[in-house]
PDB file of N, CA and C in Angstrom:
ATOM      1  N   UNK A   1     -73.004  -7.749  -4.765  1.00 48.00           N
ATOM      2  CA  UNK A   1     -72.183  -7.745  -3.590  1.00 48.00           C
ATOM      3  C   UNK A   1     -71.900  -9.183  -3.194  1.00 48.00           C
ATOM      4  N   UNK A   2     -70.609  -9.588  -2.880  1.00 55.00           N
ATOM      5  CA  UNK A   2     -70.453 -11.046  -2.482  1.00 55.00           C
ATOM      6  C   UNK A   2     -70.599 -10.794  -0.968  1.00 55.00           C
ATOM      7  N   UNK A   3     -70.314  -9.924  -0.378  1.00 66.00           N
ATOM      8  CA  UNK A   3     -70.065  -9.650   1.112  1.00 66.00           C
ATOM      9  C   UNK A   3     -70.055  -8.259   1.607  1.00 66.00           C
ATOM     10  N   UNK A   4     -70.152  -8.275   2.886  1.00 74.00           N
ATOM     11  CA  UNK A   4     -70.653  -7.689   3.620  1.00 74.00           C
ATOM     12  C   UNK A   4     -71.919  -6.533   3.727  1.00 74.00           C
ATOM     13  N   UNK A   5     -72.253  -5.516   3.629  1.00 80.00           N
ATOM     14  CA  UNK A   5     -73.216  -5.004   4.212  1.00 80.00           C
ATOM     15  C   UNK A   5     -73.903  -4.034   2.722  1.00 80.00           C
ATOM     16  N   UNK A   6     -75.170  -4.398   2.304  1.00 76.00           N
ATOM     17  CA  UNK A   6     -76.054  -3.907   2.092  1.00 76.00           C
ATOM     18  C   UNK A   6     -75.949  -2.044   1.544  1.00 76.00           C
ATOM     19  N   UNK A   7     -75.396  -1.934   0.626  1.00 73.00           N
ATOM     20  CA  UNK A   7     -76.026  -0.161   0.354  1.00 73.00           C
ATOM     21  C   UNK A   7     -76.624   0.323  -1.051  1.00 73.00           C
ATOM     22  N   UNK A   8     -78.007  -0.890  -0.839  1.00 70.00           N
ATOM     23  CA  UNK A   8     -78.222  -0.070  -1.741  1.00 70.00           C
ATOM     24  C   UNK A   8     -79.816   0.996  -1.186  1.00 70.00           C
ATOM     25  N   UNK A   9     -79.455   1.442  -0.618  1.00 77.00           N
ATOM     26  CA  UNK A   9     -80.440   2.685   0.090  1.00 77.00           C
ATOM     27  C   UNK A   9     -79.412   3.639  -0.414  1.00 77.00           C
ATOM     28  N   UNK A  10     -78.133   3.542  -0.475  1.00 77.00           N
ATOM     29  CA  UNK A  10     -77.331   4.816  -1.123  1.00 77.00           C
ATOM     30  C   UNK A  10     -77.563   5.242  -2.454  1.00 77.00           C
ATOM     31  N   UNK A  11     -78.263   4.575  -3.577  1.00 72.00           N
ATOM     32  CA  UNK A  11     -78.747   4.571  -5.186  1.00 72.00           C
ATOM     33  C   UNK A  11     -79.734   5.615  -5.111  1.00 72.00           C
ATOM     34  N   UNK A  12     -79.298   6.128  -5.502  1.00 74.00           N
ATOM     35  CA  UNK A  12     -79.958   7.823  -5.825  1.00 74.00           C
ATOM     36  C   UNK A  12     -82.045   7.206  -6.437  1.00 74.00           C
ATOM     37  N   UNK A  13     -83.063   7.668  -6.450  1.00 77.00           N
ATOM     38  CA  UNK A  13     -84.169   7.665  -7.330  1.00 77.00           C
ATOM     39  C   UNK A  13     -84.038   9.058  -8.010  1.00 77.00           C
ATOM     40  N   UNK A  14     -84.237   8.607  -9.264  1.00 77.00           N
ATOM     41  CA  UNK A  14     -84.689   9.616 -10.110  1.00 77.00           C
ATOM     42  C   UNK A  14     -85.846   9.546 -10.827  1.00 77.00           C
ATOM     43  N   UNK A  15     -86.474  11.201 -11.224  1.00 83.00           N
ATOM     44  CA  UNK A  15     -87.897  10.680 -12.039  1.00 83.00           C
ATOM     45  C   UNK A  15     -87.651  10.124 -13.578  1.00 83.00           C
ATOM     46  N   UNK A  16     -88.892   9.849 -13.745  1.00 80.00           N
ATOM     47  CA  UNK A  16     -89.224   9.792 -15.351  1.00 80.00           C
ATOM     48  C   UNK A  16     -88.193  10.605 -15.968  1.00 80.00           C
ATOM     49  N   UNK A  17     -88.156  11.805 -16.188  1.00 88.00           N
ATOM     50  CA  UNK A  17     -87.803  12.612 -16.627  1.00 88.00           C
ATOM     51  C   UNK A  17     -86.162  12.729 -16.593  1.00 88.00           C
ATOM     52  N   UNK A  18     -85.769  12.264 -15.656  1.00 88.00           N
ATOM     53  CA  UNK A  18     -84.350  12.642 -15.421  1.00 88.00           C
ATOM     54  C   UNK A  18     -83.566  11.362 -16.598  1.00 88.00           C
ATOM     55  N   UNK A  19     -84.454  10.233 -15.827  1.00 83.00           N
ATOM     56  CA  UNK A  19     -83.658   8.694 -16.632  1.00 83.00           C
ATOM     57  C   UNK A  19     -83.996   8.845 -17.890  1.00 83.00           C
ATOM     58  N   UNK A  20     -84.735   9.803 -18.940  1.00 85.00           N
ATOM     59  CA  UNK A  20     -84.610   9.793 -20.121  1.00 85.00           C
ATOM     60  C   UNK A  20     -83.948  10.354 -20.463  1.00 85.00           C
ATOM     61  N   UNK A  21     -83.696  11.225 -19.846  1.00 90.00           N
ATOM     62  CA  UNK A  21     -82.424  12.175 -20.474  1.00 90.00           C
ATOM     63  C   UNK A  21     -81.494  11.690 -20.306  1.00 90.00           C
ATOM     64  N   UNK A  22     -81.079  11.224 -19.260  1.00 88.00           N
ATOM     65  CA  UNK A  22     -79.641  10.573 -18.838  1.00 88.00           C
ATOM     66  C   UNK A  22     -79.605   9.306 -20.156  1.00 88.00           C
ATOM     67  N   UNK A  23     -80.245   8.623 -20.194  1.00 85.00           N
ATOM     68  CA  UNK A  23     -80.686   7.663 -21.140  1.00 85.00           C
ATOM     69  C   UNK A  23     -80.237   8.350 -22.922  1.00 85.00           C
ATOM     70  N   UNK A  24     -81.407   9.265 -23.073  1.00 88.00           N
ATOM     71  CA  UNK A  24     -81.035  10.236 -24.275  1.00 88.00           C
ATOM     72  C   UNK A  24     -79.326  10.355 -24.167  1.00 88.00           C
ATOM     73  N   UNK A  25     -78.921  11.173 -23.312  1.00 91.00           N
ATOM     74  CA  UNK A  25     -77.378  11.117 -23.686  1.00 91.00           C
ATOM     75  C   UNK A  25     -76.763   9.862 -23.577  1.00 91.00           C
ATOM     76  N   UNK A  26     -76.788   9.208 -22.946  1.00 87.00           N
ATOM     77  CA  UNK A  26     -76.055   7.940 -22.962  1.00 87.00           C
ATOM     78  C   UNK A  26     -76.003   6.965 -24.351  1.00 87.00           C
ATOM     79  N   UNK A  27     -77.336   7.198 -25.054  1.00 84.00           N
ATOM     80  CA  UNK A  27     -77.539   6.690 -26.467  1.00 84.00           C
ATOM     81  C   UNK A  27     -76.417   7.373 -27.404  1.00 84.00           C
ATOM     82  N   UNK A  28     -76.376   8.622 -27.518  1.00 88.00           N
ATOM     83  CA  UNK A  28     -75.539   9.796 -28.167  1.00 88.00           C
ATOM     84  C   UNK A  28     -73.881   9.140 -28.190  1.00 88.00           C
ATOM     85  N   UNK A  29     -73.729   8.313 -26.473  1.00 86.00           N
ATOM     86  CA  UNK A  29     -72.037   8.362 -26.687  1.00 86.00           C
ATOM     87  C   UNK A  29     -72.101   6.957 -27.443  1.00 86.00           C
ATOM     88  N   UNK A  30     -73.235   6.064 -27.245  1.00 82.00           N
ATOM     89  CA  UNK A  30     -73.429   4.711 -28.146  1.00 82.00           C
ATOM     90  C   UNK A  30     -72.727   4.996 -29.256  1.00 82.00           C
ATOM     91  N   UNK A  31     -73.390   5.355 -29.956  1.00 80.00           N
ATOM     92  CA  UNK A  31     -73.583   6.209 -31.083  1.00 80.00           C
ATOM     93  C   UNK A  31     -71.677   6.584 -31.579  1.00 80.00           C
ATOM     94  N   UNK A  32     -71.618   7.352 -30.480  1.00 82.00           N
ATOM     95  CA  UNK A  32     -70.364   8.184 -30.951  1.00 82.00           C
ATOM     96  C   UNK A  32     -69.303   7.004 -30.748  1.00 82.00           C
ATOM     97  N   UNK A  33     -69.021   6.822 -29.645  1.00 79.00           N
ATOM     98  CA  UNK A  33     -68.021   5.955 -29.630  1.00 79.00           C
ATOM     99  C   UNK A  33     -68.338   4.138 -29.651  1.00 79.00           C
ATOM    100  N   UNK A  34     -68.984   3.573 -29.287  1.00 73.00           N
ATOM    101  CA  UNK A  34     -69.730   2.298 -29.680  1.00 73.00           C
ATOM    102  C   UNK A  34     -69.368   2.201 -30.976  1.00 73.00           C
ATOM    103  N   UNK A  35     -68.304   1.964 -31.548  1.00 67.00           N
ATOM    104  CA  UNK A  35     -68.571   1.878 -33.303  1.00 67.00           C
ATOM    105  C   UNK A  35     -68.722   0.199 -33.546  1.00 67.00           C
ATOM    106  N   UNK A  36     -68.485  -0.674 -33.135  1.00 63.00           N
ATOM    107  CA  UNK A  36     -68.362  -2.163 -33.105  1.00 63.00           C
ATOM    108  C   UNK A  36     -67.283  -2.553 -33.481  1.00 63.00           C
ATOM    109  N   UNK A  37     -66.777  -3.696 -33.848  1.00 61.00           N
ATOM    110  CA  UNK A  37     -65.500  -4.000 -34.161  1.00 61.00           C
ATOM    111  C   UNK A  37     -64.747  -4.182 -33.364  1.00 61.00           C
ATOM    112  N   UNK A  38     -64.702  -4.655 -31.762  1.00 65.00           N
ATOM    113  CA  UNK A  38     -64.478  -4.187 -30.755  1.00 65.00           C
ATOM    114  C   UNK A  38     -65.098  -4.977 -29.037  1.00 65.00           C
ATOM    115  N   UNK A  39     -64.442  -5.336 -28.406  1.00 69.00           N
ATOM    116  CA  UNK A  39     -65.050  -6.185 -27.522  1.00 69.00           C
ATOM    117  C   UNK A  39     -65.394  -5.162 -26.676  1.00 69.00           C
ATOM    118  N   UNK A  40     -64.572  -3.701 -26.498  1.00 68.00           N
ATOM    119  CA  UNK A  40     -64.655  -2.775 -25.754  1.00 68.00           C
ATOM    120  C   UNK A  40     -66.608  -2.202 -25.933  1.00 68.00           C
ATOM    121  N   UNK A  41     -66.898  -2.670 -27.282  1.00 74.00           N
ATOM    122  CA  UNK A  41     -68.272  -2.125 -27.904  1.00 74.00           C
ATOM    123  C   UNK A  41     -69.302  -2.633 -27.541  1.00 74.00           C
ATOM    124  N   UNK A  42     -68.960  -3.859 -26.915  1.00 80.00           N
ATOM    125  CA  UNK A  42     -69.923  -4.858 -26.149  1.00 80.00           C
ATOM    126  C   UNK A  42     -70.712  -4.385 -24.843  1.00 80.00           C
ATOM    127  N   UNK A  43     -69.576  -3.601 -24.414  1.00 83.00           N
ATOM    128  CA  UNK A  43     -69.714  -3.167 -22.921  1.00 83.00           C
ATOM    129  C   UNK A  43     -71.106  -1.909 -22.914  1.00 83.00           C
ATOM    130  N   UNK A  44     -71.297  -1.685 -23.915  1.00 83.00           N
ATOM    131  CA  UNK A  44     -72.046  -0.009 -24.540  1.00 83.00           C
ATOM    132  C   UNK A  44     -73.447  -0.755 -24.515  1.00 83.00           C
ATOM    133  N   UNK A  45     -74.096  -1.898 -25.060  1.00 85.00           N
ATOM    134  CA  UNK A  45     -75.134  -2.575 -25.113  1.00 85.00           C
ATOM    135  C   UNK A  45     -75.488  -3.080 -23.306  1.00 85.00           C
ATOM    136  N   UNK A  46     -74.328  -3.991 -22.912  1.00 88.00           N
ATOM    137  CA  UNK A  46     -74.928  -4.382 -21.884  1.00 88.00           C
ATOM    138  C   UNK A  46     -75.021  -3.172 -20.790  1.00 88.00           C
ATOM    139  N   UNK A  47     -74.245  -2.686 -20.855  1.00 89.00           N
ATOM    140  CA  UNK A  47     -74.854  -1.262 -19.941  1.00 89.00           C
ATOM    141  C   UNK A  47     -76.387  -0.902 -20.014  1.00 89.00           C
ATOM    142  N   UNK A  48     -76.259  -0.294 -21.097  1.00 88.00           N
ATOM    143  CA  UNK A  48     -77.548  -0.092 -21.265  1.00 88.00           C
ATOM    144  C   UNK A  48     -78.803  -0.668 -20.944  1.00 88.00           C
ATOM    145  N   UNK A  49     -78.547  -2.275 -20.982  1.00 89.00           N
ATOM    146  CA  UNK A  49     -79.492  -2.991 -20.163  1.00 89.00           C
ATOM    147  C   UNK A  49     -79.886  -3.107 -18.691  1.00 89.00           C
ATOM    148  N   UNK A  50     -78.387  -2.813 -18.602  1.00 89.00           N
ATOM    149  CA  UNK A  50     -78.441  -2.775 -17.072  1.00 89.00           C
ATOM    150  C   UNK A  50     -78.913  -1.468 -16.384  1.00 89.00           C
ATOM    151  N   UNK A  51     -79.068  -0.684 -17.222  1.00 87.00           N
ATOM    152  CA  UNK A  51     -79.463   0.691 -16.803  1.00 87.00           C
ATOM    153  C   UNK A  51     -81.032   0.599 -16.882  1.00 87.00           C
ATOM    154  N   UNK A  52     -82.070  -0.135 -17.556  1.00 88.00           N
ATOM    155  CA  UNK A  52     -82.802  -0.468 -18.086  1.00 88.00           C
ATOM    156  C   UNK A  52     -83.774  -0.921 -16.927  1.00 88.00           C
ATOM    157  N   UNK A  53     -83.277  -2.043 -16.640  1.00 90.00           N
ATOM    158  CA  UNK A  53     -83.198  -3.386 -15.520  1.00 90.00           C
ATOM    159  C   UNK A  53     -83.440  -2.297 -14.060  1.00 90.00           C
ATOM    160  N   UNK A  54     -82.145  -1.426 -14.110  1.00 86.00           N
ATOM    161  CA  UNK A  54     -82.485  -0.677 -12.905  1.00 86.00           C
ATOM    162  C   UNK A  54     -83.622   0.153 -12.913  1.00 86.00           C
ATOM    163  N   UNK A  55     -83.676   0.223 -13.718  1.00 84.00           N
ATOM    164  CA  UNK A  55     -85.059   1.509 -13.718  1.00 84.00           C
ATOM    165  C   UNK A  55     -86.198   1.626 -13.474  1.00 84.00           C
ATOM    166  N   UNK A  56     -86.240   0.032 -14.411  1.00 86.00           N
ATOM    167  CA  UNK A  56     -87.853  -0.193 -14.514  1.00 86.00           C
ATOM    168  C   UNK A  56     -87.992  -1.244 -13.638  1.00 86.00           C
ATOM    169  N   UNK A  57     -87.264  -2.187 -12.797  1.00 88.00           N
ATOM    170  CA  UNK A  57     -87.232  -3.236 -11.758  1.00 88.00           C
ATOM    171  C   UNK A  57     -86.623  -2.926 -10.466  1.00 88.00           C
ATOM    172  N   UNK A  58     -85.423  -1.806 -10.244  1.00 81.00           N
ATOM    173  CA  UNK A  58     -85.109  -1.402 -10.062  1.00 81.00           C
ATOM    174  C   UNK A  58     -83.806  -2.167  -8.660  1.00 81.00           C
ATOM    175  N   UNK A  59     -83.691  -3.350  -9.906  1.00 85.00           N
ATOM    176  CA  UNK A  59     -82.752  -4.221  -9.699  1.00 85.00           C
ATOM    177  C   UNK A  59     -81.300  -4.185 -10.398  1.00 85.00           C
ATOM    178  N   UNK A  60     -80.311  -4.807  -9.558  1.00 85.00           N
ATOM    179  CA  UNK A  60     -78.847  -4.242  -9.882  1.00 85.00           C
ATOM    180  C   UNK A  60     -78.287  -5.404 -10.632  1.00 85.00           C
ATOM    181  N   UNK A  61     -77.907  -5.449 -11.457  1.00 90.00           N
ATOM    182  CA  UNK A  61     -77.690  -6.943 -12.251  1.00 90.00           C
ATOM    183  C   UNK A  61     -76.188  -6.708 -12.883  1.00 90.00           C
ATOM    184  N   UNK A  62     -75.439  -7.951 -12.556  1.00 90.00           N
ATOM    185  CA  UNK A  62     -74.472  -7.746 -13.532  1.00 90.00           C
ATOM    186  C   UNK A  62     -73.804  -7.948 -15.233  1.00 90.00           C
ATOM    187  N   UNK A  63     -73.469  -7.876 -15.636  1.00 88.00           N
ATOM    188  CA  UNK A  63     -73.386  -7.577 -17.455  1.00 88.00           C
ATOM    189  C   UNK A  63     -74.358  -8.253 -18.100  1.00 88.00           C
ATOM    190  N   UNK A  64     -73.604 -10.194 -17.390  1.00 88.00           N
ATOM    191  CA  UNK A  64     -74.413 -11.063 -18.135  1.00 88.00           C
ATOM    192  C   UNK A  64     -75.575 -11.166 -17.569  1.00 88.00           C
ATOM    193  N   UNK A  65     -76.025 -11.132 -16.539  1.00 92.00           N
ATOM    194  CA  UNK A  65     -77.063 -11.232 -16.029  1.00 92.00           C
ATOM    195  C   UNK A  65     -78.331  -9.951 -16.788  1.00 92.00           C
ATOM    196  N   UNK A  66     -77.882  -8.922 -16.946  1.00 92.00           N
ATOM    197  CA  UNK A  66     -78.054  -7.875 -17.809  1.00 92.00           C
ATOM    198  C   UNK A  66     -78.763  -8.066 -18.834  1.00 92.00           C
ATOM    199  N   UNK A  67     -77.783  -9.026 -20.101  1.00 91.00           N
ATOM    200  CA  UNK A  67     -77.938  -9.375 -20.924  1.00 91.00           C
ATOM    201  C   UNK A  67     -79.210 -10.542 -21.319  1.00 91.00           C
ATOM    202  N   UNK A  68     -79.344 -11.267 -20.031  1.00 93.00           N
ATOM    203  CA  UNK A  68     -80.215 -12.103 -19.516  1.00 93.00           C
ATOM    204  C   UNK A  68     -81.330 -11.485 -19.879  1.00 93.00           C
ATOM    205  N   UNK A  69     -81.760 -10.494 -18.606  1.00 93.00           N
ATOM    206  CA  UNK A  69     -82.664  -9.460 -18.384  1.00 93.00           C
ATOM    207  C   UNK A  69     -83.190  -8.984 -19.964  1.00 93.00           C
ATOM    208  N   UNK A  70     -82.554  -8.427 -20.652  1.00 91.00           N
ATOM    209  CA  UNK A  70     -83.157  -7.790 -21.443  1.00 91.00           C
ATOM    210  C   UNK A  70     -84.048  -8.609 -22.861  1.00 91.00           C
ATOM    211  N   UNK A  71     -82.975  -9.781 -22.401  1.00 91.00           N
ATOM    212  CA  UNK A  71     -83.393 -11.567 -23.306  1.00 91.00           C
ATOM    213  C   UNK A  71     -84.908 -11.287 -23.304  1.00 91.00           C
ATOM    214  N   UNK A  72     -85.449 -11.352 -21.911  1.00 92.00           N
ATOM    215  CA  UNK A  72     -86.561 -11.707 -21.515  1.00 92.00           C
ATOM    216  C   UNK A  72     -87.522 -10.425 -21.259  1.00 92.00           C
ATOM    217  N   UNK A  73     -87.091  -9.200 -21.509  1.00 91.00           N
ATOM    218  CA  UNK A  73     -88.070  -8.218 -21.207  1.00 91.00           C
ATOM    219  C   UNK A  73     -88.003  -6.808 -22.173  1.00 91.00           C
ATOM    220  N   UNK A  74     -87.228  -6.865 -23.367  1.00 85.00           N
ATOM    221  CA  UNK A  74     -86.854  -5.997 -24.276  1.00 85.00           C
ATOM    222  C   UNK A  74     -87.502  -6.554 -25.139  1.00 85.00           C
ATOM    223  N   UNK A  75     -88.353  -5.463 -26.023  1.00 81.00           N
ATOM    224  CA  UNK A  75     -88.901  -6.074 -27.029  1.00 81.00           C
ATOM    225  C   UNK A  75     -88.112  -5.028 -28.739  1.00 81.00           C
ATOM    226  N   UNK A  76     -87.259  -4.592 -27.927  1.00 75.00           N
ATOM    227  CA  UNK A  76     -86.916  -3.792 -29.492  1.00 75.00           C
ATOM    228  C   UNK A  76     -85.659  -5.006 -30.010  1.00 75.00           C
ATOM    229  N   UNK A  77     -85.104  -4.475 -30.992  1.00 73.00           N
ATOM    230  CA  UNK A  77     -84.159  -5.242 -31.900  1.00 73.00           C
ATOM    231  C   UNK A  77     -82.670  -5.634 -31.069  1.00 73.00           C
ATOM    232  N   UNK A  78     -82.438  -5.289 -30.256  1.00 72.00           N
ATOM    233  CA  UNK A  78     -81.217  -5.264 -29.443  1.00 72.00           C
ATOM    234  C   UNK A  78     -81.385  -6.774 -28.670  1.00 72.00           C
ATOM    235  N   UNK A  79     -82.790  -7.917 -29.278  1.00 77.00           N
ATOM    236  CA  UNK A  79     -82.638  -8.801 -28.394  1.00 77.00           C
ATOM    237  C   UNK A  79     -81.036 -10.300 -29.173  1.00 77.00           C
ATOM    238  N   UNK A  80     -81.192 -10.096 -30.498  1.00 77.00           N
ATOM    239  CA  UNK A  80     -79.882 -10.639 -31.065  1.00 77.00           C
ATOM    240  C   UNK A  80     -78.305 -10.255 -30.814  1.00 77.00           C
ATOM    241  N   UNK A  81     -78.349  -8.589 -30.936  1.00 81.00           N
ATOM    242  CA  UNK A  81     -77.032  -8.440 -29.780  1.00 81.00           C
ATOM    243  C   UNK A  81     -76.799  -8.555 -28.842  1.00 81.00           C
ATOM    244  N   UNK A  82     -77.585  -8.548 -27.620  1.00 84.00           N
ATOM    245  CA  UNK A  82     -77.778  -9.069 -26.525  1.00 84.00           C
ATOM    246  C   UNK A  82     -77.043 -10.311 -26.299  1.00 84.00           C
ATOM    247  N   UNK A  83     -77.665 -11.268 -27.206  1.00 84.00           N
ATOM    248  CA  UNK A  83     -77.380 -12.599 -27.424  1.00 84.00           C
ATOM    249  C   UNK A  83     -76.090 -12.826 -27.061  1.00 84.00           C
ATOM    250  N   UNK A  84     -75.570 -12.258 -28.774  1.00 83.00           N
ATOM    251  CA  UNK A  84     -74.233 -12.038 -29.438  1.00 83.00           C
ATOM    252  C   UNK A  84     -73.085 -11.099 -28.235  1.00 83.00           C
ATOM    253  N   UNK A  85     -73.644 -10.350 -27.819  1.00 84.00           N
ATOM    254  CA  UNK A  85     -72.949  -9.829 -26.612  1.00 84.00           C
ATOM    255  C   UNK A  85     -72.502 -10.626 -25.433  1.00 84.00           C
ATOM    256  N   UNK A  86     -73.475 -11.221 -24.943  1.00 86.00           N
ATOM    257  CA  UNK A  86     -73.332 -12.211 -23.657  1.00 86.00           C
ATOM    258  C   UNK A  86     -72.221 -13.321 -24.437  1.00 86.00           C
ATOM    259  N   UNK A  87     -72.220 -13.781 -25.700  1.00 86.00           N
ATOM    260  CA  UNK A  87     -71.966 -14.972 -25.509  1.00 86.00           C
ATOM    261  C   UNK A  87     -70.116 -14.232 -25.902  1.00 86.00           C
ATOM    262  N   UNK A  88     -69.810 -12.853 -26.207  1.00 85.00           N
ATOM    263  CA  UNK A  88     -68.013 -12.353 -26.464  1.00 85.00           C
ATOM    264  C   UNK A  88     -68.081 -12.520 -25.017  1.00 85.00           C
ATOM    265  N   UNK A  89     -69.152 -12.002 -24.124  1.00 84.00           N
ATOM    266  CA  UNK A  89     -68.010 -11.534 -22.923  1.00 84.00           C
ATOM    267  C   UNK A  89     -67.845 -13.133 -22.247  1.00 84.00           C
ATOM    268  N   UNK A  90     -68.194 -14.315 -22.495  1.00 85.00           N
ATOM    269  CA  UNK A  90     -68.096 -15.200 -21.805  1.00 85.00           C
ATOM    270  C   UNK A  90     -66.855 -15.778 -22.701  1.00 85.00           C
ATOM    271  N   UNK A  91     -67.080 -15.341 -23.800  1.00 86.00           N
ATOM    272  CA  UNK A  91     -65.801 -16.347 -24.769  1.00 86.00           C
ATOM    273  C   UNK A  91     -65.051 -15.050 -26.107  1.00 86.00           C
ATOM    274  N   UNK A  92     -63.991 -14.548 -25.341  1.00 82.00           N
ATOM    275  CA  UNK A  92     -63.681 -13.299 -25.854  1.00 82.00           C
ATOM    276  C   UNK A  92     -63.307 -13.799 -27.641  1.00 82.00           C
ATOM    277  N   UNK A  93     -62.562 -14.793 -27.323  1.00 83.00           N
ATOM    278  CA  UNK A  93     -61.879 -15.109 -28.352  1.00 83.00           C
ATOM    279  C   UNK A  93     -62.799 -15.355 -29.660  1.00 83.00           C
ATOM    280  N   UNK A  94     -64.109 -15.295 -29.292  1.00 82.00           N
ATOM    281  CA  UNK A  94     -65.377 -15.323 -30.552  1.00 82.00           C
ATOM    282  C   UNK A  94     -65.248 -14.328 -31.437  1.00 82.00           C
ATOM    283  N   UNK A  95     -64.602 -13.154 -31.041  1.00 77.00           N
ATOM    284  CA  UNK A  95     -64.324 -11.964 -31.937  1.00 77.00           C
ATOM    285  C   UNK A  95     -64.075 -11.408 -33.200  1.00 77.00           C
ATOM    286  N   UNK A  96     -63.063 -12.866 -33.198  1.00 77.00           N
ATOM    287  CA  UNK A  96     -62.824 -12.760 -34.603  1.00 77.00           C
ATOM    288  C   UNK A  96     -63.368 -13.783 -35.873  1.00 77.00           C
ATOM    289  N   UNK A  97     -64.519 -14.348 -35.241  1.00 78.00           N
ATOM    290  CA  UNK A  97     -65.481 -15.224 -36.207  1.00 78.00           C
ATOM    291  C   UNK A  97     -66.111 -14.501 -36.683  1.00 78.00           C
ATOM    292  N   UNK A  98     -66.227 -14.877 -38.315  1.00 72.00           N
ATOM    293  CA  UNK A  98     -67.374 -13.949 -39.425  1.00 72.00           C
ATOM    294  C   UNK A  98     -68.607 -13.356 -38.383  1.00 72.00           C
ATOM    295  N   UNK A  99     -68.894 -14.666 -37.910  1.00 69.00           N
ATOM    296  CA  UNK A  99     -70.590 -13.997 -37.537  1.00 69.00           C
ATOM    297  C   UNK A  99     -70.348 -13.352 -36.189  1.00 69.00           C
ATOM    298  N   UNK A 100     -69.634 -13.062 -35.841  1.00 68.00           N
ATOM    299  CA  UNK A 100     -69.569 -11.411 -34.536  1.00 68.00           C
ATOM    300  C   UNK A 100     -68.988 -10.306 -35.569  1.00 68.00           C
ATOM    301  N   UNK A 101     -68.532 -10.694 -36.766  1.00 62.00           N
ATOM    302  CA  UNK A 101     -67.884  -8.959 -37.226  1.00 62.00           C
ATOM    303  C   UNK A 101     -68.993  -9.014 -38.918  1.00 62.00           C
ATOM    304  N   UNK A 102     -69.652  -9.694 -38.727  1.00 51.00           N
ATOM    305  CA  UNK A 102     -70.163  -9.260 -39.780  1.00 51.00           C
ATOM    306  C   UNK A 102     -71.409  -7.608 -40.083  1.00 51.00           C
ATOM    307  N   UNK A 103     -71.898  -7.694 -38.639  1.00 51.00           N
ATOM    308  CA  UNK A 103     -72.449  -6.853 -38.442  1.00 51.00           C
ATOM    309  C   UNK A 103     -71.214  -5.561 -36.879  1.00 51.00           C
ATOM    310  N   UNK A 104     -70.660  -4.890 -38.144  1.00 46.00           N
ATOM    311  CA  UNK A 104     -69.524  -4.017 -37.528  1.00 46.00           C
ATOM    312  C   UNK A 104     -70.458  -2.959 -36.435  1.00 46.00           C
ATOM    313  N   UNK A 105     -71.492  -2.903 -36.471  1.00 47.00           N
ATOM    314  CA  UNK A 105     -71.867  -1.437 -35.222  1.00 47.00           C
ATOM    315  C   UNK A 105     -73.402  -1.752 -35.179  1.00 47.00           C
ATOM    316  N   UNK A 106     -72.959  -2.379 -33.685  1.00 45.00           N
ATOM    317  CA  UNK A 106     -74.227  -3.220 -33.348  1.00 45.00           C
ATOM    318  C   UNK A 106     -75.192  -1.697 -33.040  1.00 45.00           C
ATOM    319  N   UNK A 107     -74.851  -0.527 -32.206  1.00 42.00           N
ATOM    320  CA  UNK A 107     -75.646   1.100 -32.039  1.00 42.00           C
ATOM    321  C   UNK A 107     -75.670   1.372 -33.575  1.00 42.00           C
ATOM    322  N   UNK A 108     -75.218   1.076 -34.627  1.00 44.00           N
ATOM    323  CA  UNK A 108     -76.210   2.210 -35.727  1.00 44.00           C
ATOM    324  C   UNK A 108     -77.610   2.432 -35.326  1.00 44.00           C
ATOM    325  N   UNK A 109     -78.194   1.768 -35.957  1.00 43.00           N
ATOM    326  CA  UNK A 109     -79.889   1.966 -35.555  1.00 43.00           C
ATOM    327  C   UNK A 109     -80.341   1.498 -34.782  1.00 43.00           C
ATOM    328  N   UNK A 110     -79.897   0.834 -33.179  1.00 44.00           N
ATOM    329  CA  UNK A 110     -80.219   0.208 -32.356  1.00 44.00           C
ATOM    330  C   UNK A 110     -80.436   1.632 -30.830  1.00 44.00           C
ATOM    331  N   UNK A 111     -80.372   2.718 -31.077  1.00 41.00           N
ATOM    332  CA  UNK A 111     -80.043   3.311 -29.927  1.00 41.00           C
ATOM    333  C   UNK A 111     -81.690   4.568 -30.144  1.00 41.00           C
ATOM    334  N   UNK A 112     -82.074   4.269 -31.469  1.00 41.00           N
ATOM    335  CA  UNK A 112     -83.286   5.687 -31.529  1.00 41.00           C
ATOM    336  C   UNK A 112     -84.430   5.254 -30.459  1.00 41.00           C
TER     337      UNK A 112
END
């Protein structure tokens, strides 16, 4: 929020149980539509962090900041896309360098 008034008392809590599932499906559309190749595909990772971030800190962060977050508190394989993520959305035009398309679908095995 840059301004004015405070809501986050409006953010729903959910249990254990709910954020895995929600989580579980949310991996699924990774998966499905996340194919890489794609700046739109970027957006599928840092979400996820940020969903992450909220959960378990239960702090509201934005993309890069996100991406930050998970730098420092993710220990699975998603900490190199992360990287690679933060640094398209700051400099789109990186897209089309070998080393952002060499690895075409950053969710193949990043979402089990």
């Amino acid at each position: 929020m840059l301004y004015g008034e405070s809501h986050l008392d409006n953010i729903p809590s959910y249990s254990k149980e709910e954020f895995i599932s929600f989580f579980m499906e949310y991996a699924k559309c990774m998966r499905k539509f996340g194919k890489g190749n794609s700046l739109y595909s970027v957006d599928w990772l840092l979400l996820a962090s940020k969903f992450i971030a909220w959960w378990q800190e239960g702090v509201i962060l934005s993309k890069s900041h996100a991406a930050d977050w998970g730098l420092l508190h993710l220990s699975s394989g998603w900490k190199e896309n992360l990287k690679r993520c933060k640094e398209l959305r700051k400099d789109p035009s990186m897209v089309t360098r070998l080393e952002y398309s060499v690895n075409n679908n950053f969710f193949a095995n990043r979402t089990r």
